[in-house]
PDB file of C-alpha atoms in Angstrom:
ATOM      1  CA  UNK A   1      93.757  67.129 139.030  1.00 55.00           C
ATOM      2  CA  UNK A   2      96.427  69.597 139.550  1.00 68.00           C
ATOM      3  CA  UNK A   3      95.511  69.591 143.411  1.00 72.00           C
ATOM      4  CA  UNK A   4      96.781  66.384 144.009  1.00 71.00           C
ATOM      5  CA  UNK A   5      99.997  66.987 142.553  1.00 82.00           C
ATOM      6  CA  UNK A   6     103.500  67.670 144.762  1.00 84.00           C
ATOM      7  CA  UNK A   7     104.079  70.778 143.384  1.00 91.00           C
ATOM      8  CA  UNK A   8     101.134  72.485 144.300  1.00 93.00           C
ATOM      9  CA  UNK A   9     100.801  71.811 147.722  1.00 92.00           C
ATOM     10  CA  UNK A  10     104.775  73.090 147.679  1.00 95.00           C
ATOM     11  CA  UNK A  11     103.146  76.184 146.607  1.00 96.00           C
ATOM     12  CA  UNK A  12     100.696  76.409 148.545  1.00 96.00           C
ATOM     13  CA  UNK A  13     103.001  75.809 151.913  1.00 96.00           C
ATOM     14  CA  UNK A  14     105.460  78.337 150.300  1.00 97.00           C
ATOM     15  CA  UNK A  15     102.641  81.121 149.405  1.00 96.00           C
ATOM     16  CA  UNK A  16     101.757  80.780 153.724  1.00 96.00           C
ATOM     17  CA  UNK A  17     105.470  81.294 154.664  1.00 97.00           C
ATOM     18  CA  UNK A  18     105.952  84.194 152.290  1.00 97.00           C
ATOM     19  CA  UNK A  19     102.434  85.949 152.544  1.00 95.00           C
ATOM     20  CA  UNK A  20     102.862  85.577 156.602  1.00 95.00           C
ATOM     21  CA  UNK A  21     106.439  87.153 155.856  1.00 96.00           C
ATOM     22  CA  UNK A  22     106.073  89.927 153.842  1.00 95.00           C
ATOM     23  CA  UNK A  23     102.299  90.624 153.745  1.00 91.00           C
ATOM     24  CA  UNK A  24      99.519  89.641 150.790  1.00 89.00           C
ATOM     25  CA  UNK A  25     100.714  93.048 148.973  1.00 88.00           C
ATOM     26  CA  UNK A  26     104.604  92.482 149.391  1.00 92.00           C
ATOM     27  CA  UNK A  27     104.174  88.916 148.183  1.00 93.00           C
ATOM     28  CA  UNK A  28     105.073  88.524 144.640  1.00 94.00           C
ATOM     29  CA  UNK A  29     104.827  85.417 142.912  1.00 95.00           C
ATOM     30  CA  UNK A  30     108.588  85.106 142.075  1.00 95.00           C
ATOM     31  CA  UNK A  31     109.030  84.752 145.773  1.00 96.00           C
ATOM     32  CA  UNK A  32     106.385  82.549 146.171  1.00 97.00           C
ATOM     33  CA  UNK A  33     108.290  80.436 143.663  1.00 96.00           C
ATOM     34  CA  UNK A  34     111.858  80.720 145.093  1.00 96.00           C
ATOM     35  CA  UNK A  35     110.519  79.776 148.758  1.00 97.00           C
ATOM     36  CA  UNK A  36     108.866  76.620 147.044  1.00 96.00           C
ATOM     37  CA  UNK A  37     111.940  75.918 144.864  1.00 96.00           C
ATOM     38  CA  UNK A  38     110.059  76.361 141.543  1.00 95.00           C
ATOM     39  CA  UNK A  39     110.392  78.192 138.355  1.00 94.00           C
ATOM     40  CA  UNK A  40     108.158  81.304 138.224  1.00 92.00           C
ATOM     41  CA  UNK A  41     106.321  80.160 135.270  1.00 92.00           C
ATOM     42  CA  UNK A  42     105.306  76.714 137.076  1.00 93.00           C
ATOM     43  CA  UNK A  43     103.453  78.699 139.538  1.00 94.00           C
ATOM     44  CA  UNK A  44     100.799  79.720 136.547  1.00 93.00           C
ATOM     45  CA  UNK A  45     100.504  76.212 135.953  1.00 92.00           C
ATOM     46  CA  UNK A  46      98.344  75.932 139.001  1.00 93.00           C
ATOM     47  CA  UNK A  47      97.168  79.607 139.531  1.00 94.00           C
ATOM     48  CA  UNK A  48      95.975  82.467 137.482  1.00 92.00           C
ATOM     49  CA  UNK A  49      97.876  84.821 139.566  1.00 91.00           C
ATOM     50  CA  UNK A  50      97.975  85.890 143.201  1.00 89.00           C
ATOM     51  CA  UNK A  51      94.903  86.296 143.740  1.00 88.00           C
ATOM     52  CA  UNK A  52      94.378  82.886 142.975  1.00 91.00           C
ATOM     53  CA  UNK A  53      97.234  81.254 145.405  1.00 92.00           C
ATOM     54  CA  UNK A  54      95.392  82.975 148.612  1.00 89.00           C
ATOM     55  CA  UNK A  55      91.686  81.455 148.054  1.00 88.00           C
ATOM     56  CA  UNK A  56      93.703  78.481 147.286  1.00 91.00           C
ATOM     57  CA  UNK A  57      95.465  78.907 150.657  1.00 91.00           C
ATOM     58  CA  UNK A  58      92.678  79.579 152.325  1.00 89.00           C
ATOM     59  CA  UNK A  59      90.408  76.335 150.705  1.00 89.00           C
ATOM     60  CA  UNK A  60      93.074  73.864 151.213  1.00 90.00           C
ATOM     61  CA  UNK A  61      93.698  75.130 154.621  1.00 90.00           C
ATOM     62  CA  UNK A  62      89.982  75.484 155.755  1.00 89.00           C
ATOM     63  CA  UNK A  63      89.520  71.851 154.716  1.00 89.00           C
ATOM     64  CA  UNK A  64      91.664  70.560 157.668  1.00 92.00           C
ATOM     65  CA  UNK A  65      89.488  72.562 159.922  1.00 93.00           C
ATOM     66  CA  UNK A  66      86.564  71.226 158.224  1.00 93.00           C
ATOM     67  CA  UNK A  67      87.442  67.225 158.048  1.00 94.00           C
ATOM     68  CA  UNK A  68      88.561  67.372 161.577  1.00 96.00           C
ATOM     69  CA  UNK A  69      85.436  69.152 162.551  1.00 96.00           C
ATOM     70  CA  UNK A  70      83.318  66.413 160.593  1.00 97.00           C
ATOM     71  CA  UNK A  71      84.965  64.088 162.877  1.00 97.00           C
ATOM     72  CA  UNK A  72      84.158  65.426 166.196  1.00 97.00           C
ATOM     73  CA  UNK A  73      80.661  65.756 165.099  1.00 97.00           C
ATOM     74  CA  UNK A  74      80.233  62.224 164.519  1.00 97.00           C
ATOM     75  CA  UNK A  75      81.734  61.259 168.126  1.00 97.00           C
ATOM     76  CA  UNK A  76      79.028  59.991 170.424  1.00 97.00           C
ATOM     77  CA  UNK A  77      79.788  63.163 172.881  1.00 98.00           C
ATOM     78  CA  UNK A  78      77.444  65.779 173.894  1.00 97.00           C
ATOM     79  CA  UNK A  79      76.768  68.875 171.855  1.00 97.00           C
ATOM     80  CA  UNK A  80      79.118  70.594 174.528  1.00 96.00           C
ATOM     81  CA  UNK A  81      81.698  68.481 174.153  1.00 98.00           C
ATOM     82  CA  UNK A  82      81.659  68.615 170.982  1.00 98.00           C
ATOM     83  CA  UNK A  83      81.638  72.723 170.649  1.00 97.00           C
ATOM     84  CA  UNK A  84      84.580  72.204 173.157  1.00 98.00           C
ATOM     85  CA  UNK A  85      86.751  69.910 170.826  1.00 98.00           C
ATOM     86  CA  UNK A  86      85.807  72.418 167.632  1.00 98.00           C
ATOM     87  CA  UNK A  87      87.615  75.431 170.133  1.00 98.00           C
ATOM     88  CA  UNK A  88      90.451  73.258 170.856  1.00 98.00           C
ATOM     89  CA  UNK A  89      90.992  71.452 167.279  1.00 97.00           C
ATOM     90  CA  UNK A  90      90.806  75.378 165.617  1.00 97.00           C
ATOM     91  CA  UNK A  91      93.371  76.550 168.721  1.00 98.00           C
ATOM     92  CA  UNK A  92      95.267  73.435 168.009  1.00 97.00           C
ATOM     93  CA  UNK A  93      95.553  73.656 163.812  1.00 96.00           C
ATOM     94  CA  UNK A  94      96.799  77.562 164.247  1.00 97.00           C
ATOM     95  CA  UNK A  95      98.984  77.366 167.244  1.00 97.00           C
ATOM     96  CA  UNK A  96     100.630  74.764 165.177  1.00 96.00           C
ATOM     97  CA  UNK A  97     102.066  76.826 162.776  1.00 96.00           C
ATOM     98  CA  UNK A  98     102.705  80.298 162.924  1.00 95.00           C
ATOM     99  CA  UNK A  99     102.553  81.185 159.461  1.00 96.00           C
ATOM    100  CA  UNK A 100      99.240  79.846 158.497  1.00 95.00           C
ATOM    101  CA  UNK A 101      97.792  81.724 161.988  1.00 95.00           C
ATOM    102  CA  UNK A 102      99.137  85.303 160.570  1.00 94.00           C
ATOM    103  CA  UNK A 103      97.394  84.789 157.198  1.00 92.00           C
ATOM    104  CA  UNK A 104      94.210  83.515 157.949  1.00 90.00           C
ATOM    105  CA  UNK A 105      94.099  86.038 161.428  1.00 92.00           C
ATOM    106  CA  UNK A 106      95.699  89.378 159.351  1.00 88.00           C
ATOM    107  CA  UNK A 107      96.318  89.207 155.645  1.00 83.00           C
ATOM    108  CA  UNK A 108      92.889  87.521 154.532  1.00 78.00           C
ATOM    109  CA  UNK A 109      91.457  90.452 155.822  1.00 77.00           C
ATOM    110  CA  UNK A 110      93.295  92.927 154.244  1.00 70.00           C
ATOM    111  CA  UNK A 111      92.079  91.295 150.661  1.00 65.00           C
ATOM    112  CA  UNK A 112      89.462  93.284 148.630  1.00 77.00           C
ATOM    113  CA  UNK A 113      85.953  92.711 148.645  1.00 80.00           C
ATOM    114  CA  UNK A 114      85.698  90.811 145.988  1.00 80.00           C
ATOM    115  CA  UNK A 115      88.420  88.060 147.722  1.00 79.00           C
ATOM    116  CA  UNK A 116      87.408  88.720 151.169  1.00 79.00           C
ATOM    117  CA  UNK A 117      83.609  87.170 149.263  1.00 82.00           C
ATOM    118  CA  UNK A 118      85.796  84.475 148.166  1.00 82.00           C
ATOM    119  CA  UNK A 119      87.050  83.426 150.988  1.00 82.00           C
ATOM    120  CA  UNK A 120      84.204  84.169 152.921  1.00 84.00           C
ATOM    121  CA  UNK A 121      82.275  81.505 150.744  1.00 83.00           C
ATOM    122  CA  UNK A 122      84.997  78.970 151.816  1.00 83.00           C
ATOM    123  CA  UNK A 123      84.364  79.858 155.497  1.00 89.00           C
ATOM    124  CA  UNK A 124      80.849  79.186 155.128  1.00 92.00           C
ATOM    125  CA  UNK A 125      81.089  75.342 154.903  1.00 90.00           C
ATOM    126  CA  UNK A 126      82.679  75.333 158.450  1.00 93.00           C
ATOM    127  CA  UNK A 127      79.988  77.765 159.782  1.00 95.00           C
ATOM    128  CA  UNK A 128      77.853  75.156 158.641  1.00 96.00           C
ATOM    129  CA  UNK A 129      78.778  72.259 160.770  1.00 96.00           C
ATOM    130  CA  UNK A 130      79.116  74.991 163.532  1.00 97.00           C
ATOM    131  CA  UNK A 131      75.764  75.106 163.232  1.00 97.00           C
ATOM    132  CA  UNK A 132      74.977  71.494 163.049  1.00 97.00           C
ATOM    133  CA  UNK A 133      76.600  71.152 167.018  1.00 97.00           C
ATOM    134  CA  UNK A 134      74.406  74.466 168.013  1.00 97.00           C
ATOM    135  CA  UNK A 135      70.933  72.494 166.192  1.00 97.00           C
ATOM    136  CA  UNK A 136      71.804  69.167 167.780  1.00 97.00           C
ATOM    137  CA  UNK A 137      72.509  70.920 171.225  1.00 96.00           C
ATOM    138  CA  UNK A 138      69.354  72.910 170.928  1.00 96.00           C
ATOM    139  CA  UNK A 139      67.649  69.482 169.761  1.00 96.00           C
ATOM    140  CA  UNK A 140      69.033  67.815 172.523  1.00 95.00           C
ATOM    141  CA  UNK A 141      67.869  70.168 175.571  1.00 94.00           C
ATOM    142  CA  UNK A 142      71.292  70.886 176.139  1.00 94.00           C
ATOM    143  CA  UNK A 143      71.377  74.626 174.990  1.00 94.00           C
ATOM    144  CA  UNK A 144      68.518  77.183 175.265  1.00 93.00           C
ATOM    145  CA  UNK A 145      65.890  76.462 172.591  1.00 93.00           C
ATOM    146  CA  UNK A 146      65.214  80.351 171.894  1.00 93.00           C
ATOM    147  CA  UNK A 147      68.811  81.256 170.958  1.00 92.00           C
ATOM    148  CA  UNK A 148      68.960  82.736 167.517  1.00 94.00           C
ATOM    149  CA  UNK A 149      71.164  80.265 165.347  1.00 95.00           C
ATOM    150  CA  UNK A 150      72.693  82.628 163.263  1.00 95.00           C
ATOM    151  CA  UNK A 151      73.650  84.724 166.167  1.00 95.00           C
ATOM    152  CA  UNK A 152      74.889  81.981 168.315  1.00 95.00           C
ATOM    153  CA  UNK A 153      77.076  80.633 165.189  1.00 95.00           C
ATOM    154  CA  UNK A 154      78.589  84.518 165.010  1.00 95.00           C
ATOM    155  CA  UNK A 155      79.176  84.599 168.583  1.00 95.00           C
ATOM    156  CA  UNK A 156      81.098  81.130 168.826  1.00 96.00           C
ATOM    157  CA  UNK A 157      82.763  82.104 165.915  1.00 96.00           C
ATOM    158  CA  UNK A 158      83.538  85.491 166.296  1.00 95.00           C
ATOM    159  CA  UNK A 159      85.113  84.618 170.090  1.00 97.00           C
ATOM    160  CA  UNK A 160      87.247  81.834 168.359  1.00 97.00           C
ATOM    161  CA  UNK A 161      88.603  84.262 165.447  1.00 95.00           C
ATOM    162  CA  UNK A 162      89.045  87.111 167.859  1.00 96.00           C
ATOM    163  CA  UNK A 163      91.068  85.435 170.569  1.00 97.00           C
ATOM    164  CA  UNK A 164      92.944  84.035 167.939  1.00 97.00           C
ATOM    165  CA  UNK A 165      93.979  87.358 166.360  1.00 96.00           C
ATOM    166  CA  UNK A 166      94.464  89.077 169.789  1.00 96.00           C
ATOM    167  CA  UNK A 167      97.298  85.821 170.119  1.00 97.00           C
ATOM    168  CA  UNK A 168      98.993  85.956 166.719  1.00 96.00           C
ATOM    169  CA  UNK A 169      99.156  89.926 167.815  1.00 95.00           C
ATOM    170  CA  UNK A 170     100.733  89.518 170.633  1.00 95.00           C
ATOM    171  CA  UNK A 171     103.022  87.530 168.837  1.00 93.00           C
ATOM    172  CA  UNK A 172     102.152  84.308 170.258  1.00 93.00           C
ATOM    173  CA  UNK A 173     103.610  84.596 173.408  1.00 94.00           C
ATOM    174  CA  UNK A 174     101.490  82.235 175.264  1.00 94.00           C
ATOM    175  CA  UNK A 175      99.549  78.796 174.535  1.00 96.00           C
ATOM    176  CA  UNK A 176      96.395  79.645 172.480  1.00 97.00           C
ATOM    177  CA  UNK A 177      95.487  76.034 172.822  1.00 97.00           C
ATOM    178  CA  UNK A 178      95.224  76.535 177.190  1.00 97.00           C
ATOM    179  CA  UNK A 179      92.546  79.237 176.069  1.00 97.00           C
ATOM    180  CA  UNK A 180      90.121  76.755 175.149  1.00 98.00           C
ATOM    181  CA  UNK A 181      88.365  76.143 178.439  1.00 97.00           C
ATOM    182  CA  UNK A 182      87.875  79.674 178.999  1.00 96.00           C
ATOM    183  CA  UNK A 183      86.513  80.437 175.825  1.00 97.00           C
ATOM    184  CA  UNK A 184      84.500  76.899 176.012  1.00 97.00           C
ATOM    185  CA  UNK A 185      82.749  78.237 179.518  1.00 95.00           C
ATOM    186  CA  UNK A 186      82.220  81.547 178.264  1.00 93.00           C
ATOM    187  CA  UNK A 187      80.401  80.400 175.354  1.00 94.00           C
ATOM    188  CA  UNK A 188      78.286  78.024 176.888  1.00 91.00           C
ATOM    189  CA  UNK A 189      77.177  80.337 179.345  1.00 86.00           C
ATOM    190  CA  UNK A 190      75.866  82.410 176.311  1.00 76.00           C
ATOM    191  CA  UNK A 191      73.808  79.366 174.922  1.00 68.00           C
ATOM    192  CA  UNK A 192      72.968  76.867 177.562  1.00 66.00           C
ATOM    193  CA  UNK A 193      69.778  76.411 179.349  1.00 55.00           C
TER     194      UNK A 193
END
């Protein structure tokens, strides 16, 4: 699988440094290539075209969000604990690198519609375990029984991504990740009992 090969996670890594750079519509895929030290034509061994390289970017990207969020799911912590480590861990994976934050935050919404869908069908398998931590806290007694899932997941998740973006705006000039318990009380006062 071409995935697990070197080369493309070079190209991924370069396509976040460049995109975050120059924008998605500066971006062309020879410099995509020159930051990841490859021949132009190497790059359409693992892409179509540009297109291509950002849903890429975005699915290998998401999966770290998703894996770690597996993780804290499984830990024998309460459902608000556990919505508290998803803030920090999504704080944490962004504030940790610069690039990544400007892409997913600016230029991944500047995509058409029909890549914006894309992604958006990427984002959905995190929104899914979001939900699992709102069922099992609902489940649990822990947060209010009559709160509308979907709402509650668009809420948490619309806070998150917007105090995000309002940081990579300001051009990161202070610690996302010292955010969290803010956002963390804030939220739970919207879905608690």
């Amino acid at each position: 699988m071409k995935k697990d090969k070197p080369k493309y996670k070079q190209i991924i890594d370069a396509a976040i440094i460049v995109i975050a750079e120059n924008g998605y519509h500066q971006s062309q895929v020879s410099k995509i290539a020159k930051q990841a030290g490859v021949a132009d034509g190497t790059i359409y061994l693992y892409f179509k075209n540009k297109e291509e390289i950002l849903v890429s970017v975005f699915e290998e990207k998401m999966e770290i969000f998703a894996d770690n969020l597996k993780d804290i799911i499984q830990q024998e912590i309460s459902s608000s604990e556990k919505l508290y480590k998803m803030i920090e861990n999504h704080f944490m994976v962004l504030s940790s690198d610069h690039h990544l934050a400007t892409v997913t935050q600016l230029e991944l919404r500047q995509a058409n519609l029909a890549l914006r869908l894309r992604i958006n069908a990427v984002l959905r398998n995190y929104l899914v375990l979001l939900d699992t931590i709102l069922k099992e806290g609902i489940e649990q007694g822990e947060f209010d029984h009559s709160i509308d899932i979907r709402l509650a997941r668009q809420m948490v998740f619309g806070t998150i991504d917007e105090t995000t973006t309002t940081w990579v705006m300001n051009e990161h000039k202070y610690d996302l990740v010292d955010l969290t318990s803010k956002v963390h009380r804030l939220l739970l006062n919207g879905v608690k009992v």
